[in-house]
Amino acid sequence: YTSLSSFSKIWMSGHLLFSNSIGTNDIFESRKITSFGSCKPPVYKEKSELKALGHLNDLLREELAKYKQISLTQDYSDDFLGYSSPMMWGQYAEKAKGVCIELDLRDILEHNTKCLKSKIDYTDNVPIIDIDGGIDLSTKEYISKYIEENIYDIFFKKHNHWSYENEYRIVSNKLDYIEIKEAVKKVFAPYNEGDVEFKIVEKLLDGSNVDIQFLIPTGSPNARKISSFSWNKMKESINN
């Protein structure tokens, strides 16, 4: 899910950019809540243990900020596909004025082997970086090593409040983007044929094999859901 403006840049470049892992819209994750038990913090002539732990927390955030992430939405089930979440359209696609891009995850995994990739594990507990056991974090190198050894607990767990996102996450501290041009399979557009926004999408995708899918509400008033139909197939049937 993204804005029309961002989609234009993604399609023209063939790149999906990583975002900062610090400063996300999840307040728990954005602040990376840390619990300090028994550990060895860096010492820079602090006058109290509290100040030493405060300095450690700053260094930890500095190292965590080197990691960036890309968030994708998976299919929820066989009959509830990733593009059909009203909440996701409202929250991440410019209040349903943007688009949803269907990507072939297998293609992404095959061509971006230097990234960490996993489904998000949703939990009833607020994810906490729990530092205990007398671990030595007295240098940046030790802090970096600690993050690498605990990377999945740090970056691939979220509170159940966010489970509606059904997120699949890609994380890297080396890359600024991943190549996705060949992974784009469909673009879902909440527009009408005569809308300027639709004409922009159609023009961008002209000459490609990517199918444009129109969104349509289906079901009874008490069991409404979002479905789609192929613009490309509809054009073919009209022309024939």
Short mmCIF file of C-alpha atoms in Angstrom, two decimals:
data_model
loop_
_atom_site.label_atom_id
_atom_site.label_comp_id
_atom_site.label_asym_id
_atom_site.label_seq_id
_atom_site.Cartn_x
_atom_site.Cartn_y
_atom_site.Cartn_z
CA TYR A 1 0.00 0.00 0.00
CA THR A 2 1.39 3.38 -0.97
CA SER A 3 0.54 6.80 -2.37
CA LEU A 4 0.19 7.42 -6.10
CA SER A 5 3.22 9.70 -5.98
CA SER A 6 5.35 7.06 -4.28
CA PHE A 7 4.15 4.39 -6.71
CA SER A 8 5.28 6.57 -9.63
CA LYS A 9 8.78 6.76 -8.16
CA ILE A 10 8.84 3.04 -7.32
CA TRP A 11 7.78 2.04 -10.83
CA MET A 12 10.08 4.44 -12.68
CA SER A 13 13.14 3.48 -10.60
CA GLY A 14 12.34 -0.20 -10.09
CA HIS A 15 13.40 0.31 -6.48
CA LEU A 16 11.59 -0.07 -3.18
CA LEU A 17 13.34 2.11 -0.61
CA PHE A 18 14.06 1.08 2.94
CA SER A 19 12.60 3.28 5.70
CA ASN A 20 14.14 4.25 9.01
CA SER A 21 13.47 1.68 11.73
CA ILE A 22 13.47 4.44 14.35
CA GLY A 23 10.44 6.71 14.15
CA THR A 24 7.79 4.26 12.92
CA ASN A 25 4.07 4.75 13.60
CA ASP A 26 4.19 2.05 16.33
CA ILE A 27 5.10 3.90 19.51
CA PHE A 28 6.42 0.73 21.18
CA GLU A 29 8.62 -0.13 18.23
CA SER A 30 9.65 3.43 17.48
CA ARG A 31 11.12 3.89 20.94
CA LYS A 32 12.50 0.34 21.19
CA ILE A 33 11.66 -0.07 24.87
CA THR A 34 14.68 -1.47 26.71
CA SER A 35 14.85 -3.24 30.06
CA PHE A 36 18.31 -3.11 31.65
CA GLY A 37 19.08 -5.84 34.15
CA SER A 38 22.58 -7.01 34.96
CA CYS A 39 24.97 -5.90 32.23
CA LYS A 40 28.25 -4.14 31.71
CA PRO A 41 27.60 -0.70 30.18
CA PRO A 42 30.22 1.55 28.61
CA VAL A 43 31.86 3.79 31.18
CA TYR A 44 32.71 7.39 30.30
CA LYS A 45 33.26 8.80 33.81
CA GLU A 46 29.51 8.91 34.53
CA LYS A 47 28.83 9.77 38.14
CA SER A 48 25.99 7.29 38.56
CA GLU A 49 24.83 3.93 37.21
CA LEU A 50 21.67 5.61 35.93
CA LYS A 51 23.70 7.97 33.75
CA ALA A 52 25.85 5.07 32.53
CA LEU A 53 22.70 3.15 31.50
CA GLY A 54 21.34 6.31 29.86
CA HIS A 55 24.50 6.53 27.78
CA LEU A 56 24.21 2.85 26.88
CA ASN A 57 20.62 3.43 25.76
CA ASP A 58 21.78 6.27 23.49
CA LEU A 59 24.49 4.06 21.96
CA LEU A 60 22.00 1.22 21.50
CA ARG A 61 19.57 3.50 19.66
CA GLU A 62 22.44 4.79 17.52
CA GLU A 63 23.33 1.25 16.44
CA LEU A 64 19.68 0.26 15.93
CA ALA A 65 19.19 3.29 13.68
CA LYS A 66 21.70 1.78 11.23
CA TYR A 67 19.04 -0.81 10.36
CA LYS A 68 16.28 0.07 7.89
CA GLN A 69 13.15 -1.83 7.00
CA ILE A 70 10.52 -2.45 4.34
CA SER A 71 7.03 -3.51 5.41
CA LEU A 72 4.74 -5.57 3.17
CA THR A 73 1.27 -7.03 3.71
CA GLN A 74 0.71 -10.75 3.17
CA ASP A 75 -2.50 -12.45 2.09
CA TYR A 76 -4.65 -12.99 5.17
CA SER A 77 -6.16 -16.21 3.83
CA ASP A 78 -7.14 -17.81 0.52
CA ASP A 79 -10.34 -15.73 0.38
CA PHE A 80 -9.01 -12.58 2.11
CA LEU A 81 -6.15 -11.33 0.01
CA GLY A 82 -3.62 -8.71 0.99
CA TYR A 83 -5.05 -5.96 -1.23
CA SER A 84 -8.56 -6.22 0.25
CA SER A 85 -8.12 -4.69 3.72
CA PRO A 86 -10.25 -1.51 4.10
CA MET A 87 -8.15 -0.45 7.09
CA MET A 88 -4.87 -0.75 5.18
CA TRP A 89 -6.31 1.26 2.27
CA GLY A 90 -7.30 3.99 4.69
CA GLN A 91 -4.07 4.04 6.68
CA TYR A 92 -1.32 3.52 4.11
CA ALA A 93 -2.76 4.38 0.67
CA GLU A 94 -3.60 8.07 1.07
CA LYS A 95 -7.05 7.31 2.48
CA ALA A 96 -7.82 5.05 -0.48
CA LYS A 97 -6.47 7.53 -3.02
CA GLY A 98 -3.23 5.61 -3.59
CA VAL A 99 -2.56 2.11 -4.89
CA CYS A 100 -1.71 -1.37 -3.68
CA ILE A 101 1.15 -3.16 -5.46
CA GLU A 102 1.09 -6.95 -5.66
CA LEU A 103 4.63 -8.32 -5.49
CA ASP A 104 5.99 -11.81 -6.13
CA LEU A 105 7.70 -12.51 -2.80
CA ARG A 106 9.65 -15.43 -4.25
CA ASP A 107 11.24 -13.09 -6.79
CA ILE A 108 12.18 -10.61 -4.06
CA LEU A 109 13.72 -13.31 -1.87
CA GLU A 110 15.66 -14.75 -4.79
CA HIS A 111 17.21 -11.45 -5.86
CA ASN A 112 17.79 -9.82 -2.46
CA THR A 113 19.78 -12.36 -0.50
CA LYS A 114 21.67 -9.85 1.67
CA CYS A 115 18.57 -8.87 3.64
CA LEU A 116 16.94 -10.35 6.71
CA LYS A 117 13.36 -11.40 5.93
CA SER A 118 10.54 -12.81 8.03
CA LYS A 119 6.88 -12.67 8.93
CA ILE A 120 6.16 -10.51 11.95
CA ASP A 121 5.46 -12.45 15.14
CA TYR A 122 2.54 -10.73 16.90
CA THR A 123 2.51 -11.07 20.67
CA ASP A 124 0.25 -10.13 23.60
CA ASN A 125 3.29 -8.68 25.37
CA VAL A 126 4.87 -5.36 24.43
CA PRO A 127 8.18 -6.29 22.71
CA ILE A 128 11.07 -5.28 24.95
CA ILE A 129 14.82 -5.45 24.40
CA ASP A 130 15.66 -7.33 27.58
CA ILE A 131 19.32 -6.88 28.46
CA ASP A 132 20.37 -9.05 31.40
CA GLY A 133 22.70 -11.87 32.42
CA GLY A 134 25.82 -9.76 32.89
CA ILE A 135 26.29 -9.27 29.14
CA ASP A 136 29.21 -7.06 28.15
CA LEU A 137 28.01 -3.99 26.24
CA SER A 138 30.97 -1.80 27.08
CA THR A 139 31.83 -0.94 23.44
CA LYS A 140 29.97 -0.18 20.22
CA GLU A 141 31.33 -3.43 18.79
CA TYR A 142 29.76 -5.45 21.62
CA ILE A 143 26.48 -3.54 21.23
CA SER A 144 26.46 -4.24 17.48
CA LYS A 145 27.15 -7.93 18.13
CA TYR A 146 24.30 -8.07 20.66
CA ILE A 147 21.89 -6.63 18.06
CA GLU A 148 23.01 -9.15 15.42
CA GLU A 149 22.51 -12.05 17.85
CA ASN A 150 19.03 -10.84 18.85
CA ILE A 151 17.93 -9.39 15.53
CA TYR A 152 14.66 -11.34 15.22
CA ASP A 153 13.45 -10.46 18.71
CA ILE A 154 14.28 -6.80 18.07
CA PHE A 155 12.90 -6.30 14.55
CA PHE A 156 10.40 -9.09 13.90
CA LYS A 157 8.07 -8.90 16.91
CA LYS A 158 5.15 -6.52 17.34
CA HIS A 159 2.24 -6.14 19.72
CA ASN A 160 -1.06 -7.74 18.70
CA HIS A 161 -2.57 -4.27 18.28
CA TRP A 162 -0.89 -4.28 14.86
CA SER A 163 -1.85 -7.79 13.75
CA TYR A 164 -4.34 -6.41 11.19
CA GLU A 165 -1.30 -5.39 9.09
CA ASN A 166 -0.32 -9.06 8.65
CA GLU A 167 3.20 -7.81 7.99
CA TYR A 168 6.13 -9.40 6.24
CA ARG A 169 9.29 -7.40 6.92
CA ILE A 170 12.64 -7.00 5.18
CA VAL A 171 15.52 -5.54 7.21
CA SER A 172 19.02 -4.44 6.25
CA ASN A 173 21.87 -2.34 7.67
CA LYS A 174 23.68 -2.30 4.32
CA LEU A 175 21.16 -1.55 1.55
CA ASP A 176 19.15 1.56 0.74
CA TYR A 177 16.68 -0.22 -1.56
CA ILE A 178 15.76 -3.53 -3.15
CA GLU A 179 15.12 -4.23 -6.83
CA ILE A 180 11.45 -5.06 -7.47
CA LYS A 181 10.75 -4.24 -11.13
CA GLU A 182 10.34 -7.90 -12.12
CA ALA A 183 8.43 -8.70 -8.91
CA VAL A 184 5.49 -6.36 -9.64
CA LYS A 185 2.55 -8.48 -10.83
CA LYS A 186 -0.56 -6.34 -10.33
CA VAL A 187 -1.51 -2.82 -9.29
CA PHE A 188 -4.83 -2.39 -7.50
CA ALA A 189 -6.41 1.01 -8.11
CA PRO A 190 -9.45 2.43 -6.27
CA TYR A 191 -10.38 4.71 -9.19
CA ASN A 192 -12.86 4.95 -12.01
CA GLU A 193 -11.78 4.67 -15.63
CA GLY A 194 -12.20 8.40 -16.24
CA ASP A 195 -10.24 9.53 -13.17
CA VAL A 196 -6.96 11.37 -13.75
CA GLU A 197 -5.32 9.08 -11.18
CA PHE A 198 -6.28 6.00 -13.18
CA LYS A 199 -4.93 7.54 -16.38
CA ILE A 200 -1.61 8.16 -14.60
CA VAL A 201 -1.39 4.52 -13.50
CA GLU A 202 -2.37 3.29 -16.96
CA LYS A 203 0.25 5.51 -18.61
CA LEU A 204 2.98 4.37 -16.22
CA LEU A 205 2.23 0.70 -16.84
CA ASP A 206 1.74 1.01 -20.60
CA GLY A 207 3.77 -1.62 -22.41
CA SER A 208 4.38 -3.74 -19.32
CA ASN A 209 2.89 -7.10 -18.35
CA VAL A 210 1.52 -5.71 -15.09
CA ASP A 211 -2.24 -5.99 -14.76
CA ILE A 212 -4.32 -3.10 -13.39
CA GLN A 213 -7.06 -4.28 -11.06
CA PHE A 214 -10.15 -2.18 -10.32
CA LEU A 215 -11.58 -2.47 -6.80
CA ILE A 216 -15.24 -3.36 -6.34
CA PRO A 217 -17.29 -3.89 -3.15
CA THR A 218 -19.04 -7.28 -3.06
CA GLY A 219 -21.24 -9.23 -0.68
CA SER A 220 -24.36 -8.34 1.25
CA PRO A 221 -24.62 -5.06 3.24
CA ASN A 222 -23.80 -6.98 6.43
CA ALA A 223 -20.91 -8.94 4.89
CA ARG A 224 -19.22 -6.39 2.66
CA LYS A 225 -15.72 -7.08 1.29
CA ILE A 226 -13.37 -5.76 -1.36
CA SER A 227 -12.85 -7.69 -4.59
CA SER A 228 -11.27 -6.75 -7.90
CA PHE A 229 -11.45 -7.30 -11.63
CA SER A 230 -8.85 -7.02 -14.38
CA TRP A 231 -8.82 -3.86 -16.48
CA ASN A 232 -6.60 -5.60 -19.05
CA LYS A 233 -9.05 -8.48 -19.53
CA MET A 234 -11.99 -6.09 -19.71
CA LYS A 235 -10.24 -4.11 -22.48
CA GLU A 236 -9.56 -7.32 -24.40
CA SER A 237 -13.21 -8.37 -24.20
CA ILE A 238 -14.35 -4.91 -25.37
CA ASN A 239 -11.92 -4.91 -28.29
CA ASN A 240 -13.03 -8.39 -29.31
#
